[in-house]
């Protein structure tokens, strides 16, 4: 989703296993960059990408309402009398769209508000304060740009990317201490996102017709990472890209938007569909590994972010990794249930992440190489 994810991303890669020695192309935010973001009167060449902005037809807000992103209600998913129909709606969204908006999600409101408040305060700090957690050489965690394209072009965004779970794999030096509330807010928010991801995975298992443990077990105790993005407004939004078109490389993505600024677009039926921000929701999307786990029943789809001419946009994107017995492969129970042949090659988890980082540097999609 957009909003691209850190770890093992096909284009959005970050929670790199320490045993994987692959340089990650993230550039620092310099004083010159900060000035360009603030003024945006003259777009530096490294951000100038008008051909990419205009690549594809964008569906207008007055077009067919069939292009509205599906809305799924967690309260109905958990209600015995309403669950069947709502689960079918979730399954249809994952099959046809790869995305849905989740309402009545049950996440602790205070935790969400504290995370929002800490995020807004962090991005409001002077550059020198934000650079106290600046990315290191060839690093993927910390404050800086998103990932540099193979062309050398950069996204119009500033980002904090962090590994958040398991707790013992966190890098405290990269966790902001200003504002003072940030670390505690992020710790609590990370735990809430784990609970939400597990709840969604169990419901997806029901939709797929397999035992809940078959899918929940693939996500349990795996890595979680976050990309916290701020997209500054731009006076020339037709020249810059907030986040390059991509599909997410991990298992499940949970996006929280802090404002009502548009920008996220999903590619469906060959056209770009703008997602209208909906207060109080999470945007959930299927990522590449989940497509493999479900043997293609659920689709991981391309999406991008464009800049707005007047308002900034801020998002907190949480990525959950998944694998089975150390392998990224179709879940055996899914194949057995449908009597189907595997449509994706099995690959060892570290090899998958390496492949995704190589694809990231080349501007390709690693998932395509796994299709049989």
XYZ file of C-alpha atoms in Angstrom:
372
model
C 0.000 0.000 0.000
C 1.284 2.508 -0.429
C 2.896 3.723 1.359
C 5.582 1.226 0.887
C 6.798 -1.147 3.488
C 10.155 -1.686 4.988
C 10.919 -5.341 5.351
C 11.423 -7.405 2.289
C 9.474 -4.961 0.198
C 9.187 -5.561 -3.488
C 9.893 -1.903 -4.170
C 8.254 0.010 0.289
C 11.674 -3.006 1.833
C 12.986 -2.621 5.426
C 13.013 -5.081 8.217
C 16.167 -6.606 6.993
C 17.475 -9.608 8.889
C 20.893 -8.783 10.357
C 22.357 -11.804 8.550
C 21.459 -10.293 5.179
C 24.274 -8.065 4.023
C 22.654 -6.032 1.259
C 23.056 -2.246 1.111
C 19.760 -0.369 1.360
C 19.543 2.794 -0.711
C 18.071 5.384 1.632
C 19.291 8.975 1.371
C 19.512 11.456 4.229
C 17.286 14.530 4.427
C 19.656 17.494 4.068
C 19.086 21.196 4.700
C 18.736 21.666 0.938
C 16.105 18.941 0.734
C 14.194 20.385 3.678
C 14.209 23.790 1.969
C 12.903 22.240 -1.257
C 10.118 20.482 0.655
C 9.206 23.727 2.408
C 9.159 25.943 -0.669
C 8.579 23.525 -3.585
C 8.704 26.396 -6.052
C 11.582 24.823 -7.946
C 11.617 21.007 -8.008
C 15.152 19.551 -7.798
C 15.968 17.218 -10.673
C 16.183 14.148 -8.428
C 12.480 14.557 -7.578
C 11.248 15.582 -11.016
C 9.178 12.684 -12.419
C 6.280 14.083 -14.480
C 6.144 11.084 -16.846
C 5.538 8.751 -13.893
C 2.822 10.980 -12.437
C 0.916 10.884 -15.728
C 1.507 7.159 -16.355
C -2.002 5.701 -16.445
C -5.610 6.855 -16.305
C -6.890 8.149 -12.959
C -10.542 7.458 -12.164
C -12.361 10.670 -11.215
C -14.480 11.076 -8.080
C -17.601 11.405 -10.224
C -17.083 8.095 -11.992
C -18.821 4.784 -11.341
C -19.360 4.148 -7.618
C -18.258 0.559 -8.242
C -14.744 1.937 -7.861
C -15.281 2.767 -4.183
C -12.900 0.814 -1.949
C -14.803 -1.925 -0.049
C -15.619 -1.212 3.600
C -15.504 -4.085 6.106
C -16.918 -3.797 9.640
C -14.987 -5.622 12.397
C -18.002 -5.547 14.731
C -20.004 -7.455 12.134
C -17.104 -9.875 11.568
C -17.263 -10.767 15.278
C -21.085 -10.928 15.488
C -22.286 -14.561 15.101
C -25.454 -13.433 13.326
C -23.702 -11.102 10.869
C -20.274 -12.701 10.493
C -20.942 -14.945 7.498
C -21.956 -12.133 5.164
C -19.222 -9.800 6.411
C -16.522 -12.475 6.066
C -17.678 -13.030 2.497
C -17.316 -9.281 1.900
C -13.769 -9.356 3.304
C -12.885 -12.342 1.132
C -14.284 -10.692 -1.980
C -12.280 -7.542 -1.253
C -9.057 -9.532 -0.859
C -9.704 -11.464 -4.069
C -10.867 -8.591 -6.282
C -9.171 -5.541 -4.805
C -6.353 -6.600 -2.493
C -7.496 -3.718 -0.255
C -10.341 -2.809 2.076
C -11.155 -0.158 4.671
C -11.772 -1.517 8.159
C -14.286 0.293 10.377
C -15.148 -0.380 14.035
C -11.720 -1.982 14.239
C -11.564 -2.234 18.030
C -8.069 -0.747 18.390
C -7.630 1.199 21.637
C -8.555 4.793 20.742
C -6.211 6.310 23.311
C -3.269 4.329 21.933
C -4.098 5.488 18.397
C -4.408 9.123 19.456
C -1.125 9.046 21.381
C 0.654 7.595 18.340
C -0.894 10.203 16.069
C 0.078 13.015 18.431
C 3.672 11.791 18.788
C 4.029 11.404 15.030
C 2.758 14.915 14.293
C 5.086 16.364 16.917
C 8.088 14.493 15.503
C 7.609 15.704 11.941
C 7.045 19.245 13.261
C 10.517 19.310 14.821
C 13.428 21.225 13.287
C 15.513 19.126 10.916
C 18.468 18.915 13.328
C 16.210 17.284 15.944
C 14.857 14.720 13.497
C 18.372 13.911 12.333
C 19.280 12.577 15.786
C 17.796 9.296 14.507
C 19.093 9.690 10.963
C 19.726 6.609 8.848
C 23.293 5.305 8.891
C 25.329 4.264 5.851
C 23.561 1.416 4.012
C 21.037 1.276 6.838
C 17.299 0.849 6.610
C 16.138 2.070 10.030
C 15.832 5.679 11.086
C 14.846 9.045 9.631
C 15.498 9.906 6.005
C 14.156 9.472 2.511
C 12.240 6.443 1.451
C 14.081 4.092 -0.929
C 16.003 5.463 -3.864
C 14.861 4.248 -7.285
C 17.226 2.455 -9.664
C 17.118 5.644 -11.756
C 18.428 7.633 -8.791
C 15.097 9.452 -8.424
C 13.681 10.134 -4.972
C 10.173 10.127 -3.503
C 8.623 13.379 -2.223
C 8.477 12.235 1.398
C 10.360 12.070 4.671
C 10.151 8.786 6.544
C 10.983 7.037 9.787
C 11.372 3.291 9.260
C 11.717 0.990 12.266
C 11.705 -2.685 13.162
C 9.105 -2.935 15.943
C 8.662 -6.663 16.625
C 10.005 -8.925 18.057
C 10.995 -6.620 20.906
C 14.463 -8.165 21.249
C 15.274 -7.210 17.645
C 14.519 -3.512 18.069
C 17.292 -0.957 17.648
C 16.696 1.589 20.454
C 19.202 4.036 18.971
C 16.877 4.565 16.013
C 13.751 5.184 18.116
C 13.093 8.922 18.541
C 13.222 10.339 22.075
C 11.778 13.681 20.955
C 8.931 14.059 21.597
C 9.384 12.244 24.904
C 6.087 10.404 24.345
C 7.189 8.791 21.066
C 8.785 5.563 22.290
C 6.019 4.633 24.707
C 3.356 5.514 22.143
C 5.054 3.406 19.478
C 5.507 0.455 21.843
C 1.809 0.407 22.725
C 0.729 0.992 19.136
C 2.941 -1.865 17.920
C 1.253 -4.250 20.357
C -2.197 -3.114 19.209
C -1.246 -3.659 15.563
C -0.050 -7.189 16.343
C -3.397 -7.999 17.933
C -5.304 -6.517 15.001
C -3.208 -8.396 12.434
C -3.774 -11.709 14.242
C -7.517 -11.045 14.402
C -7.652 -10.285 10.687
C -5.572 -13.363 9.845
C -7.942 -15.618 11.792
C -10.930 -14.206 9.901
C -9.118 -14.611 6.590
C -8.521 -18.269 7.471
C -12.253 -18.732 7.962
C -12.910 -17.149 4.577
C -10.323 -19.409 2.942
C -11.909 -22.485 4.561
C -8.811 -23.590 6.464
C -8.112 -24.019 10.152
C -7.343 -20.667 11.777
C -3.951 -21.870 12.972
C -2.891 -22.554 9.386
C -2.806 -18.826 8.633
C -2.459 -17.273 12.082
C 0.539 -19.506 12.736
C 2.237 -18.130 9.629
C 2.088 -14.622 11.144
C 2.616 -15.400 14.828
C 5.902 -14.143 16.350
C 7.208 -12.957 12.982
C 8.733 -9.573 12.302
C 6.703 -6.397 12.331
C 8.058 -3.146 10.921
C 6.694 0.355 10.469
C 7.149 3.124 7.942
C 5.968 6.484 9.244
C 5.685 8.878 6.309
C 5.145 12.600 5.923
C 4.429 13.841 2.397
C 4.935 17.620 2.263
C 2.560 19.625 0.063
C 4.009 20.505 -3.335
C 3.234 23.478 -5.563
C 3.902 21.253 -8.578
C 2.179 17.948 -7.727
C 2.216 16.969 -11.403
C 6.014 16.665 -11.227
C 6.692 14.570 -8.095
C 5.792 11.134 -6.713
C 5.045 10.661 -3.016
C 5.686 6.917 -3.178
C 6.626 5.047 -6.344
C 4.092 2.503 -7.700
C 4.709 -0.807 -5.927
C 3.139 -3.788 -4.242
C 4.019 -4.531 -0.616
C 6.533 -7.324 -0.124
C 5.500 -8.819 3.212
C 2.301 -10.484 4.418
C -0.259 -7.965 5.656
C -0.221 -4.156 5.709
C -2.207 -1.935 8.109
C -2.296 1.777 7.258
C -3.446 4.550 9.571
C -3.844 8.002 8.014
C -3.575 10.983 10.350
C -5.427 13.520 8.181
C -7.914 13.828 5.334
C -5.415 14.642 2.587
C -5.878 12.485 -0.539
C -2.944 10.841 -2.275
C -3.160 7.040 -2.096
C -4.133 5.415 -5.407
C -4.717 1.733 -6.166
C -4.310 0.223 -9.617
C -7.459 -1.702 -10.571
C -8.539 -2.813 -14.025
C -5.582 -0.946 -15.475
C -6.573 2.419 -13.984
C -5.593 4.343 -10.862
C -8.341 4.582 -8.237
C -7.908 7.416 -5.689
C -8.759 6.249 -2.162
C -10.901 8.746 -0.287
C -9.663 9.088 3.311
C -12.303 7.882 5.756
C -11.985 9.024 9.406
C -11.608 6.341 12.056
C -10.578 3.543 9.708
C -7.571 1.440 8.888
C -6.744 0.625 5.293
C -5.788 -3.048 5.066
C -4.013 -4.571 2.109
C -2.836 -7.979 0.991
C 0.928 -8.055 0.447
C 2.995 -10.349 -1.765
C 3.686 -13.082 0.811
C -0.025 -13.392 1.621
C -0.728 -13.818 -2.081
C 1.742 -16.717 -2.068
C 0.365 -18.224 1.161
C -3.159 -18.258 -0.312
C -1.852 -19.660 -3.630
C -3.164 -16.600 -5.438
C -6.652 -16.569 -3.913
C -5.879 -13.143 -2.435
C -4.223 -10.522 -4.629
C -1.395 -8.147 -3.792
C -1.923 -5.125 -6.009
C 0.065 -2.109 -7.097
C -0.487 1.247 -5.431
C 1.201 4.648 -5.227
C 1.013 8.002 -3.442
C 0.838 11.412 -5.116
C 1.533 14.760 -3.463
C -1.157 17.332 -2.739
C -0.800 20.956 -3.791
C -2.099 22.441 -0.529
C -1.852 19.980 2.360
C 0.673 17.541 3.735
C -0.224 13.886 4.294
C 0.987 11.712 7.180
C 0.576 7.960 7.544
C 1.701 5.192 9.886
C 2.089 1.953 7.957
C 2.585 -1.357 9.766
C 3.924 -4.420 7.933
C 3.633 -7.990 9.159
C 5.855 -10.735 7.850
C 4.615 -14.308 7.418
C 6.085 -17.659 6.442
C 5.548 -21.393 7.007
C 8.332 -23.529 8.486
C 10.916 -20.972 7.441
C 9.598 -20.922 3.881
C 7.546 -18.519 1.798
C 5.184 -20.937 0.060
C 1.506 -21.749 -0.415
C -0.070 -23.018 2.805
C -0.421 -26.818 2.485
C -3.981 -26.721 3.873
C -5.015 -24.273 1.130
C -3.666 -26.596 -1.575
C -5.247 -29.651 0.028
C -8.647 -27.995 0.400
C -8.830 -27.002 -3.242
C -6.936 -29.943 -4.644
C -4.809 -27.421 -6.487
C -1.232 -27.400 -7.666
C 1.044 -24.761 -6.191
C 1.101 -21.651 -8.382
C 4.203 -20.260 -6.665
C 7.637 -21.711 -6.029
C 8.641 -22.318 -2.427
C 11.577 -20.211 -1.283
C 13.503 -19.976 1.969
C 12.567 -16.879 3.930
C 15.996 -15.210 3.860
C 16.338 -15.859 0.142
C 12.955 -14.247 -0.364
C 14.034 -11.117 1.512
C 17.310 -10.965 -0.411
C 15.395 -11.291 -3.670
C 13.081 -8.476 -2.655
C 15.952 -6.141 -1.861
C 17.596 -6.885 -5.188
C 14.275 -6.239 -6.933
C 13.966 -3.015 -4.945
C 17.269 -1.767 -6.326
C 16.304 -2.777 -9.870
C 12.751 -1.444 -9.808
C 11.181 -4.855 -10.455
C 8.727 -7.088 -8.589
C 10.252 -10.233 -7.059
C 6.879 -11.982 -6.745
C 6.743 -12.397 -10.513
C 9.797 -14.662 -10.402
C 8.012 -17.045 -8.023
C 5.005 -17.678 -10.222
C 4.853 -21.127 -11.829
